[in-house]
Short mmCIF file of C-alpha atoms in Angstrom, two decimals:
data_model
loop_
_atom_site.label_atom_id
_atom_site.label_comp_id
_atom_site.label_asym_id
_atom_site.label_seq_id
_atom_site.Cartn_x
_atom_site.Cartn_y
_atom_site.Cartn_z
CA MET A 61 -0.18 0.02 -0.03
CA ASP A 62 1.60 3.49 -0.55
CA ARG A 63 0.86 6.70 0.60
CA ARG A 64 -1.88 7.56 -1.46
CA ASP A 65 -4.19 4.26 -0.70
CA PHE A 66 -2.91 4.86 2.90
CA LEU A 67 -4.29 8.26 3.24
CA LYS A 68 -8.31 7.05 1.62
CA SER A 69 -7.90 4.12 4.05
CA THR A 70 -7.40 6.21 6.74
CA ALA A 71 -8.93 9.12 6.57
CA PHE A 72 -12.27 8.13 8.19
CA ILE A 73 -10.44 6.46 11.19
CA SER A 74 -8.41 9.68 11.49
CA ALA A 75 -11.37 11.61 11.63
CA LEU A 76 -13.08 9.57 14.83
CA GLY A 77 -9.36 10.69 16.46
CA LEU A 78 -8.01 6.91 16.49
CA LEU A 79 -4.81 8.17 14.85
CA GLY A 80 -1.47 9.41 16.85
CA GLY A 81 -0.49 12.48 15.53
CA TRP A 82 2.12 11.28 12.34
CA GLU A 83 -0.80 9.28 10.79
CA GLU A 84 -3.52 11.35 11.91
CA ALA A 85 -0.76 14.07 9.51
CA PHE A 86 -0.91 11.94 6.48
CA ALA A 87 -4.89 11.00 6.99
CA SER A 88 -5.63 14.78 7.34
CA GLY A 89 -4.19 17.35 4.45
CA CYS A 90 -6.39 18.90 2.69
CA LYS A 91 -9.17 17.40 4.81
CA ASP A 92 -8.47 20.11 7.55
CA ALA A 93 -11.21 22.37 8.18
CA SER A 94 -9.66 25.63 7.27
CA ALA A 95 -8.52 23.99 3.79
CA GLY A 96 -10.93 26.77 0.93
CA LYS A 97 -11.01 29.21 3.64
CA ARG A 98 -8.63 32.48 4.13
CA TRP A 99 -5.51 31.87 6.48
CA GLY A 100 -6.52 33.07 10.20
CA GLY A 101 -3.50 34.62 11.03
CA TRP A 102 -0.93 34.38 13.87
CA LYS A 103 -2.67 33.79 17.65
CA LYS A 104 -0.35 35.28 20.54
CA GLY A 105 1.76 32.58 21.97
CA HIS A 106 2.34 30.37 18.51
CA PHE A 107 5.46 30.96 16.55
CA GLN A 108 5.06 30.68 13.48
CA ILE A 109 8.10 30.65 10.20
CA HIS A 110 5.88 31.67 6.36
CA PHE A 111 8.38 30.10 3.96
CA ILE A 112 7.37 32.52 1.11
CA TYR A 113 6.90 31.44 -2.38
CA THR A 114 8.07 33.99 -5.89
CA GLY A 115 9.86 31.23 -7.61
CA VAL A 116 12.84 33.16 -7.88
CA ALA A 117 14.13 33.73 -4.09
CA GLU A 118 14.82 32.70 -0.30
CA SER A 119 13.15 34.37 1.99
CA MET A 120 11.23 33.28 5.87
CA PHE A 121 9.52 35.44 7.86
CA PHE A 122 9.68 34.46 11.48
CA ILE A 123 6.90 35.51 14.11
CA LEU A 124 7.62 34.81 17.71
CA PRO A 125 5.68 33.59 20.67
CA ASP A 126 5.04 37.37 21.73
CA GLY A 127 5.09 39.26 18.71
CA THR A 128 8.74 39.68 17.45
CA THR A 129 9.37 40.09 14.13
CA MET A 130 11.87 38.81 11.85
CA LEU A 131 12.71 38.66 7.75
CA LEU A 132 15.35 35.76 7.51
CA ASP A 133 16.82 36.58 3.46
CA CYS A 134 15.23 38.42 1.21
CA GLY A 135 16.37 37.90 -2.52
CA ASP A 136 16.06 38.60 -6.35
CA PHE A 137 16.86 36.63 -8.89
CA ASP A 138 16.62 36.41 -12.52
CA ALA A 139 15.52 33.10 -12.55
CA LEU A 140 13.88 33.49 -16.21
CA ALA A 141 16.99 33.94 -17.35
CA ARG A 142 17.38 29.89 -16.30
CA GLY A 143 14.91 28.82 -19.24
CA ALA A 144 13.78 25.53 -19.49
CA LYS A 145 15.22 25.05 -15.68
CA ALA A 146 12.68 28.20 -14.27
CA VAL A 147 10.05 27.37 -12.24
CA PRO A 148 6.64 29.43 -12.32
CA LEU A 149 6.79 32.35 -11.23
CA LEU A 150 3.57 33.22 -8.41
CA PRO A 151 1.71 35.55 -7.98
CA GLY A 152 3.44 36.55 -10.98
CA PRO A 153 6.67 38.28 -13.49
CA GLY A 154 4.26 42.06 -12.35
CA ARG A 155 6.63 42.74 -9.55
CA HIS A 156 9.63 41.69 -8.51
CA ALA A 157 10.99 39.18 -5.39
CA GLY A 158 10.73 42.25 -2.91
CA GLU A 159 7.96 43.43 -3.43
CA TRP A 160 5.83 40.28 -3.47
CA ILE A 161 8.04 39.46 -0.33
CA ALA A 162 6.90 42.57 1.58
CA ARG A 163 3.08 42.34 0.34
CA TYR A 164 3.12 38.96 1.78
CA VAL A 165 4.85 40.07 5.41
CA ARG A 166 2.16 42.76 5.73
CA ARG A 167 -0.60 40.26 6.01
CA VAL A 168 0.59 37.96 7.63
CA ASN A 169 2.59 40.18 9.94
CA PRO A 170 0.59 41.40 13.60
CA SER A 171 2.98 44.61 13.30
CA ASP A 172 1.91 45.62 9.57
CA LYS A 173 5.29 47.10 8.48
CA GLU A 174 7.22 47.11 11.65
CA VAL A 175 9.57 44.32 11.25
CA ASP A 176 11.90 44.04 14.37
CA TYR A 177 14.91 41.99 12.42
CA MET A 178 16.47 41.70 9.48
CA MET A 179 19.18 39.27 8.80
CA LEU A 180 20.57 37.83 6.06
CA SER A 181 21.94 34.24 6.03
CA HIS A 182 24.82 35.04 3.20
CA TYR A 183 25.55 37.39 0.72
CA HIS A 184 23.80 35.82 -2.92
CA ASN A 185 21.53 37.22 -5.14
CA ASP A 186 18.87 34.90 -4.03
CA HIS A 187 19.11 35.36 -0.70
CA ALA A 188 19.84 39.43 -0.37
CA GLY A 189 19.17 41.03 -4.09
CA CYS A 190 21.84 42.38 -6.41
CA MET A 191 23.02 45.13 -8.08
CA THR A 192 22.46 44.13 -11.47
CA PHE A 193 18.86 42.84 -11.03
CA ASN A 194 16.38 44.99 -9.69
CA ALA A 195 13.26 47.03 -9.79
CA GLY A 196 15.35 50.44 -10.52
CA LEU A 197 18.64 51.67 -9.77
CA GLU A 198 19.05 54.53 -8.10
CA GLU A 199 21.86 57.45 -6.96
CA ARG A 200 20.92 57.84 -3.21
CA ASP A 201 23.44 59.40 -1.06
CA GLY A 202 26.05 59.18 -4.01
CA LYS A 203 25.96 55.93 -4.17
CA PRO A 204 24.18 53.64 -6.22
CA TYR A 205 21.12 52.19 -4.46
CA SER A 206 19.64 49.29 -6.14
CA ILE A 207 15.99 48.34 -5.71
CA SER A 208 16.11 44.59 -5.53
CA GLY A 209 15.89 42.18 -2.30
CA PHE A 210 16.27 43.91 0.81
CA GLY A 211 16.34 46.67 -0.76
CA GLN A 212 13.33 46.64 -2.66
CA ALA A 213 11.69 45.23 0.64
CA ALA A 214 12.62 48.06 2.56
CA GLU A 215 10.65 50.54 0.42
CA TYR A 216 7.39 49.18 2.07
CA LEU A 217 9.09 48.09 5.64
CA HIS A 218 10.63 49.25 8.55
CA PHE A 219 13.08 47.44 9.79
CA GLY A 220 14.44 47.93 13.24
CA ARG A 221 18.07 45.78 13.48
CA ALA A 222 20.11 44.40 10.91
CA ILE A 223 21.98 40.97 11.79
CA ASP A 224 24.63 40.61 9.24
CA ARG A 225 27.90 37.54 9.24
CA CYS A 226 30.91 40.10 8.64
CA TRP A 227 29.69 43.97 9.31
CA PRO A 228 30.91 45.98 9.57
CA ASP A 229 34.38 45.98 8.14
CA TYR A 230 32.84 42.96 5.51
CA CYS A 231 36.42 41.08 6.05
CA ASP A 232 34.84 37.43 7.98
CA PRO A 233 37.14 35.57 7.09
CA LEU A 234 38.31 37.03 4.37
CA PRO A 235 37.70 40.53 2.34
CA PHE A 236 35.38 40.82 0.02
CA LYS A 237 36.68 41.74 -3.74
CA GLU A 238 36.19 45.62 -3.77
CA ASP A 239 35.15 44.72 -8.02
CA ASP A 240 32.44 42.25 -6.84
CA LYS A 241 29.06 43.33 -8.67
CA GLU A 242 26.29 41.64 -7.05
CA SER A 243 25.01 41.19 -3.21
CA TYR A 244 27.97 42.63 -1.36
CA PRO A 245 28.17 46.07 -2.72
CA HIS A 246 24.32 46.28 -2.68
CA MET A 247 23.80 44.99 1.03
CA LYS A 248 26.49 47.39 1.67
CA TYR A 249 24.78 50.13 0.40
CA VAL A 250 21.26 48.98 1.63
CA TYR A 251 22.52 49.17 5.01
CA ASP A 252 24.29 52.53 4.61
CA TYR A 253 21.18 53.94 3.71
CA LEU A 254 18.85 52.65 6.05
CA GLN A 255 21.34 53.37 9.09
CA LYS A 256 21.14 56.68 8.23
CA HIS A 257 17.74 57.80 6.76
CA GLU A 258 15.77 54.66 8.44
CA GLY A 259 17.41 54.68 12.11
CA LEU A 260 18.79 50.81 11.52
CA LYS A 261 21.02 49.32 14.02
CA ILE A 262 23.20 46.76 12.91
CA GLU A 263 25.21 43.86 14.50
CA LYS A 264 27.09 41.09 13.60
CA PHE A 265 26.09 37.28 14.24
CA GLU A 266 27.53 36.21 17.06
CA LEU A 267 28.43 32.45 16.78
CA GLY A 268 26.70 30.16 19.86
CA ALA A 269 24.95 33.34 21.16
CA LEU A 270 21.82 31.93 22.76
CA ASN A 271 18.85 34.69 21.96
CA GLN A 272 20.79 37.20 20.21
CA ILE A 273 17.78 36.83 17.91
CA ARG A 274 15.11 37.90 21.32
CA MET A 275 11.55 38.19 22.10
CA LEU A 276 11.34 41.79 22.43
CA ASN A 277 7.51 42.26 23.19
CA ASP A 278 6.82 40.04 26.30
CA PRO A 279 10.38 37.76 26.76
CA GLY A 280 9.33 36.54 29.94
CA ARG A 281 5.96 35.12 29.41
CA TYR A 282 8.04 32.19 27.53
CA PRO A 283 10.98 30.75 29.48
CA ASP A 284 10.94 28.03 26.57
CA PHE A 285 11.82 29.30 23.59
CA PHE A 286 14.95 30.07 22.19
CA ILE A 287 16.97 31.12 19.07
CA ARG A 288 20.58 29.31 19.65
CA ASN A 289 23.52 31.05 16.54
CA ILE A 290 24.71 27.50 15.71
CA CYS A 291 27.07 28.21 12.78
CA GLY A 292 28.50 31.27 10.77
CA ASN A 293 31.40 32.51 8.41
CA GLY A 294 32.42 28.71 8.17
CA ARG A 295 32.44 28.24 12.02
CA LEU A 296 30.25 25.93 14.16
CA TRP A 297 29.37 26.34 17.35
CA ASN A 298 29.72 23.19 20.13
CA GLU A 299 27.73 22.68 23.59
CA ASP A 300 30.94 22.50 25.14
CA GLY A 301 31.35 26.48 24.29
CA THR A 302 34.84 25.71 21.92
CA VAL A 303 35.02 26.56 17.86
CA THR A 304 35.63 24.65 14.88
CA ASP A 305 36.87 26.07 12.45
CA LEU A 306 36.11 24.48 9.00
CA PHE A 307 38.21 26.22 6.50
CA LYS A 308 41.08 27.62 8.50
CA GLU A 309 43.69 25.75 6.88
CA TYR A 310 42.42 25.19 3.38
CA PHE A 311 41.81 29.41 3.46
CA ALA A 312 45.73 29.64 4.69
CA GLY A 313 46.63 27.95 1.37
CA LYS A 314 44.65 30.87 -0.27
CA GLY A 315 46.16 34.07 0.12
CA THR A 316 43.96 36.59 1.26
CA GLU A 317 41.76 36.39 -2.33
CA TYR A 318 38.00 35.86 -1.71
CA VAL A 319 35.67 34.21 -4.21
CA ASN A 320 32.36 33.93 -4.25
CA VAL A 321 32.31 30.55 -4.64
CA TYR A 322 33.33 30.44 -0.92
CA GLU A 323 29.98 31.93 -0.19
CA ASN A 324 27.83 29.32 0.23
CA TRP A 325 30.21 27.84 3.28
CA MET A 326 29.84 31.37 5.38
CA SER A 327 25.98 30.53 5.69
CA LEU A 328 24.59 31.24 9.12
CA GLY A 329 22.11 28.53 10.92
CA MET A 330 20.31 27.94 14.11
CA VAL A 331 18.55 25.79 15.77
CA VAL A 332 14.71 27.23 17.19
CA GLY A 333 13.66 25.76 20.20
CA TYR A 334 9.54 25.75 22.09
CA GLY A 335 9.70 23.22 24.70
CA PRO A 336 10.29 20.31 23.01
CA PHE A 337 10.27 21.33 19.26
CA ARG A 338 13.36 22.12 17.16
CA PHE A 339 13.69 23.94 14.07
CA PHE A 340 16.99 23.59 11.77
CA THR A 341 17.91 26.02 9.16
CA ALA A 342 21.46 27.15 7.96
CA GLY A 343 21.10 28.89 5.02
CA ASP A 344 22.74 26.74 1.76
CA LEU A 345 26.10 25.54 3.75
CA TYR A 346 26.63 23.10 2.44
CA ALA A 347 31.33 22.14 1.53
CA SER A 348 32.87 19.75 0.42
CA TRP A 349 36.84 20.47 -0.23
CA ARG A 350 40.51 18.72 0.44
CA ASN A 351 42.74 20.71 3.08
CA PRO A 352 46.47 21.31 2.17
CA ASP A 353 47.28 17.66 3.29
CA GLY A 354 44.71 16.07 0.68
CA VAL A 355 42.09 14.95 3.22
CA LYS A 356 38.56 15.34 2.03
CA LEU A 357 36.32 16.52 3.94
CA CYS A 358 32.56 17.41 4.08
CA SER A 359 31.01 20.17 5.93
CA ASP A 360 27.22 18.27 6.62
CA ASP A 361 29.92 15.77 8.52
CA TYR A 362 30.92 18.14 11.18
CA LEU A 363 27.59 19.93 11.62
CA ALA A 364 25.41 16.87 11.83
CA LYS A 365 28.07 16.34 15.23
CA VAL A 366 26.33 20.03 16.55
CA CYS A 367 22.99 20.02 15.35
CA GLY A 368 21.26 17.83 17.34
CA LYS A 369 17.63 16.37 16.17
CA ALA A 370 14.77 18.43 15.05
CA ASP A 371 11.70 17.76 14.39
CA VAL A 372 11.19 20.33 10.95
CA ALA A 373 14.34 21.40 9.10
CA LYS A 374 15.14 23.08 5.81
CA LEU A 375 17.34 21.98 3.19
CA ASN A 376 20.19 23.67 3.19
CA HIS A 377 21.25 24.93 -0.23
CA HIS A 378 17.61 24.03 -1.60
CA GLY A 379 18.45 20.51 -1.40
CA HIS A 380 20.81 21.20 -4.02
CA TYR A 381 23.73 17.95 -3.85
CA SER A 382 23.66 18.72 -0.36
CA MET A 383 22.16 17.39 2.86
CA LYS A 384 24.34 14.16 3.44
CA GLU A 385 23.47 11.21 5.37
CA SER A 386 25.55 12.00 8.18
CA LEU A 387 23.35 15.10 8.50
CA VAL A 388 19.79 13.50 7.46
CA ARG A 389 20.97 11.10 10.22
CA ALA A 390 21.35 13.88 12.72
CA LEU A 391 18.64 16.09 12.56
CA GLY A 392 16.12 12.70 11.69
CA SER A 393 12.92 15.17 11.02
CA ARG A 394 9.88 14.20 10.07
CA VAL A 395 9.43 17.52 7.86
CA TRP A 396 11.67 18.74 5.58
CA VAL A 397 11.20 21.67 4.11
CA SER A 398 12.79 23.09 0.53
CA CYS A 399 12.78 26.68 -0.86
CA VAL A 400 12.89 26.91 -4.39
CA TRP A 401 13.51 28.54 -7.74
CA ASP A 402 14.45 25.95 -10.14
CA GLN A 403 14.30 22.91 -11.23
CA MET A 404 17.33 21.90 -9.95
CA HIS A 405 16.69 22.01 -6.48
CA ASN A 406 15.75 18.97 -4.41
CA THR A 407 17.99 16.55 -6.35
CA PRO A 408 17.38 13.10 -6.67
CA ASP A 409 20.54 12.19 -4.07
CA VAL A 410 19.06 14.52 -1.80
CA MET A 411 15.35 12.96 -2.27
CA LYS A 412 16.33 9.66 -1.74
CA ARG A 413 18.42 10.39 1.32
CA LEU A 414 16.17 11.80 2.54
CA THR A 415 13.11 9.41 2.47
CA ASP A 416 15.25 6.73 2.86
CA ARG A 417 14.53 4.73 6.18
CA ASN A 418 17.49 3.26 6.55
CA ILE A 419 18.94 6.11 7.99
CA TYR A 420 17.03 6.90 9.81
CA PRO A 421 13.46 4.87 10.70
CA GLY A 422 9.89 6.22 11.11
CA ASP A 423 7.47 8.68 8.78
CA ARG A 424 8.62 12.19 6.92
CA ILE A 425 6.97 14.30 4.67
CA VAL A 426 9.29 15.87 2.56
CA CYS A 427 7.46 20.23 2.25
CA PRO A 428 9.11 21.77 -1.12
CA GLY A 429 7.94 25.06 -1.89
CA ILE A 430 6.86 23.67 -5.33
CA MET A 431 7.28 20.17 -6.99
CA PRO A 432 7.10 20.57 -10.72
CA VAL A 433 5.46 18.84 -13.10
CA GLU A 434 8.24 18.35 -14.90
CA ARG A 435 10.29 16.70 -11.89
CA ARG A 436 7.43 14.95 -10.44
CA ARG A 437 7.35 12.97 -14.49
CA GLN A 438 10.60 12.77 -14.48
CA ALA A 439 10.85 10.45 -10.77
CA ASP A 440 7.72 8.71 -12.22
CA GLN A 441 9.81 7.58 -15.93
CA ALA A 442 12.52 6.62 -13.43
CA GLY A 443 10.45 4.85 -11.27
CA GLU A 444 11.20 7.05 -7.92
CA THR A 445 10.30 5.87 -4.99
CA TRP A 446 10.88 9.30 -3.12
CA LEU A 447 7.92 10.90 -5.06
CA GLU A 448 5.71 9.20 -2.22
CA ASP A 449 6.73 11.09 0.90
CA VAL A 450 6.65 14.72 -1.42
CA ALA A 451 3.58 17.01 -0.03
CA ASP A 452 0.95 16.38 -2.85
CA ALA A 453 -0.09 20.21 -2.21
CA SER A 454 3.66 20.78 -3.56
CA PHE A 455 2.35 20.08 -6.74
CA GLU A 456 1.09 23.64 -7.76
CA GLY A 457 3.67 25.70 -5.92
CA GLY A 458 2.42 27.27 -2.25
CA HIS A 459 3.59 29.18 0.68
CA ILE A 460 4.32 27.20 3.65
CA VAL A 461 3.21 28.16 7.24
CA LEU A 462 5.09 25.90 10.31
CA ASP A 463 2.64 27.19 13.39
CA VAL A 464 3.78 25.73 16.84
CA GLN A 465 1.02 25.64 19.48
CA PRO A 466 2.00 27.04 22.54
CA GLY A 467 4.60 25.08 24.92
CA GLY A 468 5.62 23.18 21.45
CA ARG A 469 3.86 20.00 21.71
CA ARG A 470 1.94 20.23 18.28
CA TYR A 471 2.42 22.24 15.53
CA SER A 472 1.36 22.01 11.73
CA ILE A 473 2.01 21.92 8.30
CA THR A 474 -0.06 24.42 6.29
CA TYR A 475 0.26 25.49 2.19
CA LEU A 476 -1.01 28.95 1.13
CA SER A 477 -1.72 29.29 -2.57
CA ALA A 478 1.22 31.69 -3.97
CA ALA A 479 -1.01 31.88 -7.44
CA ASP A 480 -2.70 35.29 -5.94
CA GLU A 481 -2.57 36.92 -2.19
CA SER A 482 -5.95 35.53 -0.91
CA MET A 483 -4.40 33.43 1.66
CA THR A 484 -6.40 30.54 1.07
CA VAL A 485 -5.18 27.59 2.58
CA ARG A 486 -4.78 24.35 0.38
CA SER A 487 -3.59 22.32 3.09
CA VAL A 488 -3.09 21.29 6.86
CA MET A 489 -0.87 18.80 8.28
CA HIS A 490 -1.08 18.33 12.38
CA PHE A 491 2.00 16.53 13.88
CA ASN A 492 2.93 16.08 17.52
CA SER A 493 6.78 17.03 18.55
CA PHE A 494 9.31 14.85 19.27
CA GLU A 495 9.69 14.25 23.15
CA LYS A 496 12.90 15.80 24.68
#
């Protein structure tokens, strides 16, 4: 019996409340009472992450239990130039991603346009925006200002504080090349402008910090909520307080020239906890390299030692030849979320590892922003079974909302329609958190 047959056979039993949380999630799906209705919004005490779909960028909007908010990444990218590898642009190509993202944020944000934190996981176009692909290029304070990504979102949102991986000198672990024309100068000019005209405060990401991203409204009411910074700038925080510098030896043999291909390696990562619930994210962190002694190393093997088990995990690097077996096993997640803007995301090798019960036991579901028809057709033709563990709601593309109930023992994954701005619920799945 495959999962779709399982859904049919268990729907009635689930309605009677006779199945556990995991089976119930599979059996409910689009049968949830809110399906087809407008999304109900954030409620005090709930922790939410909105994985905002545009088809060209990665962007996540956090609402902490007391209403504190953060926009993590806000990219813009000429994904249509990918031709047949592009995925649908939703709601449509009439606006750039930064504006679509800002409009979504204002629909769900309990504080409308006021956003407490902005954070950039790393300096790549699809996470930050850039100088060369934008809705306009203006001169502001004698500098070029690109209305792209975070720069465009700031036209509609007001950010209180920015957390950046290498501010203020942009040289950790190596200085950016001055002839960089993409995300580094773009974000530098955005920061400068927002500091001067919008009162933005900026601080450097603190590796190992507990609650650098902290609740600002009513923190004492939710003592079992935390955000731990576990990786950044090629370094990992260990529970004993020590730091592992992954690329120290590698960069020592490279001189002082920084090459943008390393930028994924610098991604910021965090673990969020709420009672027994855990969520993991680490941007595009994935690296395979050889140190001067010739030994081949992989960042996932190190990250697996510090991440801990997570109920929900976002795939590193959009699931593009990432998420090696050691990391998949360590996270052991019930829900895998993937931010998608290209047909090359969620590659078959990654999907096989995520769904392999020999790596870790138990049911799980993979929730990409979209699993387009071309990829599904390829999987069927190849006789792949991993598609059975992919959320059906992803087939048309959608925004994904992780909602963790007060206390963290129950959470849900909701797909919202991305075809328009109606916030229509397409599917809801409910889960029990792992007991810690």
